[in-house]
């Protein structure tokens, strides 16, 4: 039913067939990117992607702007949240070289795998027990365990998730990741971690790449390097997770068809086992691993990736409806705090055991 409602919501924007119908929303997304860049420049501790989500939420509720967001701007903002997210995920692969990951050692690889698995399945189980709507448990589990909003966007593409579920999950993961920037540095020395250990803990436990950088840089260059490498190891698990979700969706639709479920569910297009944008992500990992890409090109790709993801997150943030979020706020907040405790605790123990 979620998939059907998502399609129905998107149908009017496609039926026009006119690019001009998307221009107002795309222009709003571009303005949101510019504003989020300005916020980051003024307050460097606030990552650009975090600012983009917050500004998108604000735009959806400001008098005079919200009518445009929910009306003429909606097709373009939805396009930004989906298509630009895919492009940003592809470019994210250029941050990851297999040689860098393997250089951390197998003990660290195992630590990251255990952290991701424990966080994903623990969050998914608790979210179902709390009775959260639709795909929220799946999306929140994905965002916490892998790489925040980017992972949520990737998984939602193959799960056919409702736009409101995606927006709510992004808002929660972004909020907790932002809190980590302020909270985790305060625990650096009380927890008895040296700089390298702190960096690994941040890389294994904080959600978005930008939030990892903002948190780890407080402990110096050694912590920052370790944090980014461990974080990118988690990013590498995005492709197999998306493929696993695609398999699960295929099986669910096949079961619905055999059970005589609604025609819309039975006749829906089966998602590819590995979506095209995930193949692009893997291709970029291979390209980065070859060492053939000049440093200037990598820097340019990183800036492009940040701009694309900022536009996508502004679009997703603009789909957040705070009154709806408030109605499930207690359960959503409980899931977020519990999941945060799980990933922080498991990764902390893993760091102590592997260093």
mmCIF file of C-alpha atoms in Angstrom, residues 165-309:
data_model
loop_
_atom_site.group_PDB
_atom_site.id
_atom_site.type_symbol
_atom_site.label_atom_id
_atom_site.label_comp_id
_atom_site.label_asym_id
_atom_site.label_seq_id
_atom_site.Cartn_x
_atom_site.Cartn_y
_atom_site.Cartn_z
ATOM 1 C CA UNK A 165 8.662 7.970 5.852
ATOM 2 C CA UNK A 166 11.885 8.935 4.084
ATOM 3 C CA UNK A 167 11.685 12.545 5.265
ATOM 4 C CA UNK A 168 10.970 11.579 8.881
ATOM 5 C CA UNK A 169 13.852 9.093 8.929
ATOM 6 C CA UNK A 170 16.258 11.627 7.449
ATOM 7 C CA UNK A 171 15.205 14.232 10.015
ATOM 8 C CA UNK A 172 15.770 11.850 12.934
ATOM 9 C CA UNK A 173 19.147 10.558 11.752
ATOM 10 C CA UNK A 174 20.317 14.093 10.977
ATOM 11 C CA UNK A 175 19.264 15.318 14.422
ATOM 12 C CA UNK A 176 21.126 12.550 16.258
ATOM 13 C CA UNK A 177 24.190 12.947 14.058
ATOM 14 C CA UNK A 178 24.218 16.661 14.781
ATOM 15 C CA UNK A 179 23.976 16.021 18.516
ATOM 16 C CA UNK A 180 26.973 13.686 18.199
ATOM 17 C CA UNK A 181 29.109 16.612 17.019
ATOM 18 C CA UNK A 182 28.576 18.272 20.406
ATOM 19 C CA UNK A 183 28.387 15.218 22.704
ATOM 20 C CA UNK A 184 31.124 12.827 21.556
ATOM 21 C CA UNK A 185 34.105 15.215 21.942
ATOM 22 C CA UNK A 186 33.090 15.686 25.589
ATOM 23 C CA UNK A 187 33.495 11.906 26.101
ATOM 24 C CA UNK A 188 36.914 11.673 24.428
ATOM 25 C CA UNK A 189 39.068 11.718 27.553
ATOM 26 C CA UNK A 190 36.537 10.532 30.172
ATOM 27 C CA UNK A 191 36.236 7.256 28.225
ATOM 28 C CA UNK A 192 40.005 6.816 28.209
ATOM 29 C CA UNK A 193 40.478 6.988 24.438
ATOM 30 C CA UNK A 194 43.619 8.248 22.737
ATOM 31 C CA UNK A 195 43.277 10.300 19.560
ATOM 32 C CA UNK A 196 43.429 7.329 17.165
ATOM 33 C CA UNK A 197 40.902 5.349 19.210
ATOM 34 C CA UNK A 198 38.579 8.327 19.409
ATOM 35 C CA UNK A 199 38.748 8.718 15.628
ATOM 36 C CA UNK A 200 37.844 5.065 15.082
ATOM 37 C CA UNK A 201 34.976 5.317 17.542
ATOM 38 C CA UNK A 202 33.610 8.367 15.736
ATOM 39 C CA UNK A 203 33.997 6.691 12.341
ATOM 40 C CA UNK A 204 32.167 3.583 13.531
ATOM 41 C CA UNK A 205 29.419 5.367 15.465
ATOM 42 C CA UNK A 206 28.485 8.652 13.743
ATOM 43 C CA UNK A 207 26.107 8.568 10.793
ATOM 44 C CA UNK A 208 26.891 11.038 8.006
ATOM 45 C CA UNK A 209 30.388 11.549 6.548
ATOM 46 C CA UNK A 210 30.217 15.305 7.145
ATOM 47 C CA UNK A 211 29.190 14.760 10.758
ATOM 48 C CA UNK A 212 32.099 12.339 11.197
ATOM 49 C CA UNK A 213 34.547 14.961 9.951
ATOM 50 C CA UNK A 214 33.055 17.680 12.147
ATOM 51 C CA UNK A 215 33.238 15.447 15.238
ATOM 52 C CA UNK A 216 36.662 13.876 14.714
ATOM 53 C CA UNK A 217 38.511 17.060 13.773
ATOM 54 C CA UNK A 218 38.137 18.253 17.360
ATOM 55 C CA UNK A 219 40.803 15.705 18.359
ATOM 56 C CA UNK A 220 43.331 16.547 15.657
ATOM 57 C CA UNK A 221 44.579 15.121 12.330
ATOM 58 C CA UNK A 222 45.251 11.581 13.590
ATOM 59 C CA UNK A 223 41.708 11.186 14.858
ATOM 60 C CA UNK A 224 40.315 12.673 11.660
ATOM 61 C CA UNK A 225 42.242 10.262 9.416
ATOM 62 C CA UNK A 226 41.206 7.199 11.411
ATOM 63 C CA UNK A 227 37.590 8.369 11.564
ATOM 64 C CA UNK A 228 37.278 8.900 7.820
ATOM 65 C CA UNK A 229 38.833 5.515 6.970
ATOM 66 C CA UNK A 230 36.573 3.604 9.359
ATOM 67 C CA UNK A 231 33.563 5.583 8.171
ATOM 68 C CA UNK A 232 34.302 4.770 4.543
ATOM 69 C CA UNK A 233 34.463 1.117 5.466
ATOM 70 C CA UNK A 234 30.867 1.439 6.641
ATOM 71 C CA UNK A 235 29.995 3.218 3.399
ATOM 72 C CA UNK A 236 31.339 0.188 1.495
ATOM 73 C CA UNK A 237 28.527 -1.887 3.023
ATOM 74 C CA UNK A 238 25.894 0.279 1.324
ATOM 75 C CA UNK A 239 25.925 -1.764 -1.898
ATOM 76 C CA UNK A 240 25.314 -5.195 -0.319
ATOM 77 C CA UNK A 241 22.622 -3.735 1.943
ATOM 78 C CA UNK A 242 20.735 -2.215 -1.005
ATOM 79 C CA UNK A 243 21.010 -5.514 -2.887
ATOM 80 C CA UNK A 244 19.640 -7.410 0.136
ATOM 81 C CA UNK A 245 16.684 -5.025 0.419
ATOM 82 C CA UNK A 246 15.982 -5.441 -3.310
ATOM 83 C CA UNK A 247 15.905 -9.231 -2.879
ATOM 84 C CA UNK A 248 13.530 -8.906 0.083
ATOM 85 C CA UNK A 249 11.206 -6.611 -1.894
ATOM 86 C CA UNK A 250 11.143 -9.055 -4.803
ATOM 87 C CA UNK A 251 10.245 -11.926 -2.528
ATOM 88 C CA UNK A 252 7.529 -9.914 -0.790
ATOM 89 C CA UNK A 253 5.932 -8.945 -4.095
ATOM 90 C CA UNK A 254 6.116 -12.527 -5.366
ATOM 91 C CA UNK A 255 4.408 -13.709 -2.190
ATOM 92 C CA UNK A 256 1.720 -11.035 -2.523
ATOM 93 C CA UNK A 257 1.097 -12.095 -6.108
ATOM 94 C CA UNK A 258 0.776 -15.766 -5.175
ATOM 95 C CA UNK A 259 -1.559 -14.904 -2.316
ATOM 96 C CA UNK A 260 -3.823 -12.935 -4.646
ATOM 97 C CA UNK A 261 -2.914 -9.538 -3.238
ATOM 98 C CA UNK A 262 -3.896 -6.280 -4.895
ATOM 99 C CA UNK A 263 -3.132 -6.004 -8.580
ATOM 100 C CA UNK A 264 -0.962 -2.968 -7.996
ATOM 101 C CA UNK A 265 1.349 -4.939 -5.737
ATOM 102 C CA UNK A 266 1.387 -7.969 -8.008
ATOM 103 C CA UNK A 267 2.017 -6.083 -11.207
ATOM 104 C CA UNK A 268 4.532 -3.593 -9.855
ATOM 105 C CA UNK A 269 7.895 -3.465 -11.535
ATOM 106 C CA UNK A 270 10.393 -5.685 -9.783
ATOM 107 C CA UNK A 271 13.422 -3.731 -8.532
ATOM 108 C CA UNK A 272 16.812 -4.657 -9.917
ATOM 109 C CA UNK A 273 18.891 -6.817 -7.587
ATOM 110 C CA UNK A 274 21.626 -4.183 -7.823
ATOM 111 C CA UNK A 275 20.207 -0.784 -8.919
ATOM 112 C CA UNK A 276 22.084 1.186 -11.544
ATOM 113 C CA UNK A 277 23.188 3.903 -9.146
ATOM 114 C CA UNK A 278 24.692 1.267 -6.813
ATOM 115 C CA UNK A 279 26.623 -0.192 -9.746
ATOM 116 C CA UNK A 280 27.830 3.345 -10.392
ATOM 117 C CA UNK A 281 28.918 3.617 -6.757
ATOM 118 C CA UNK A 282 30.904 0.370 -7.046
ATOM 119 C CA UNK A 283 32.430 1.519 -10.329
ATOM 120 C CA UNK A 284 33.637 4.713 -8.671
ATOM 121 C CA UNK A 285 35.205 2.639 -5.871
ATOM 122 C CA UNK A 286 37.130 0.658 -8.492
ATOM 123 C CA UNK A 287 38.177 3.853 -10.265
ATOM 124 C CA UNK A 288 39.435 5.357 -6.992
ATOM 125 C CA UNK A 289 41.307 2.152 -6.138
ATOM 126 C CA UNK A 290 43.260 2.263 -9.427
ATOM 127 C CA UNK A 291 44.875 5.539 -8.382
ATOM 128 C CA UNK A 292 44.432 6.955 -11.881
ATOM 129 C CA UNK A 293 42.190 9.858 -10.868
ATOM 130 C CA UNK A 294 44.141 13.105 -10.279
ATOM 131 C CA UNK A 295 43.794 14.778 -6.904
ATOM 132 C CA UNK A 296 42.212 17.832 -8.504
ATOM 133 C CA UNK A 297 39.507 15.667 -10.085
ATOM 134 C CA UNK A 298 38.824 13.976 -6.747
ATOM 135 C CA UNK A 299 38.455 17.356 -5.062
ATOM 136 C CA UNK A 300 36.072 18.505 -7.769
ATOM 137 C CA UNK A 301 34.024 15.313 -7.441
ATOM 138 C CA UNK A 302 33.819 15.796 -3.680
ATOM 139 C CA UNK A 303 32.460 19.315 -4.077
ATOM 140 C CA UNK A 304 29.955 18.106 -6.686
ATOM 141 C CA UNK A 305 28.867 15.278 -4.398
ATOM 142 C CA UNK A 306 28.278 17.677 -1.507
ATOM 143 C CA UNK A 307 26.226 19.998 -3.708
ATOM 144 C CA UNK A 308 24.108 17.147 -5.088
ATOM 145 C CA UNK A 309 23.475 15.638 -1.659
#
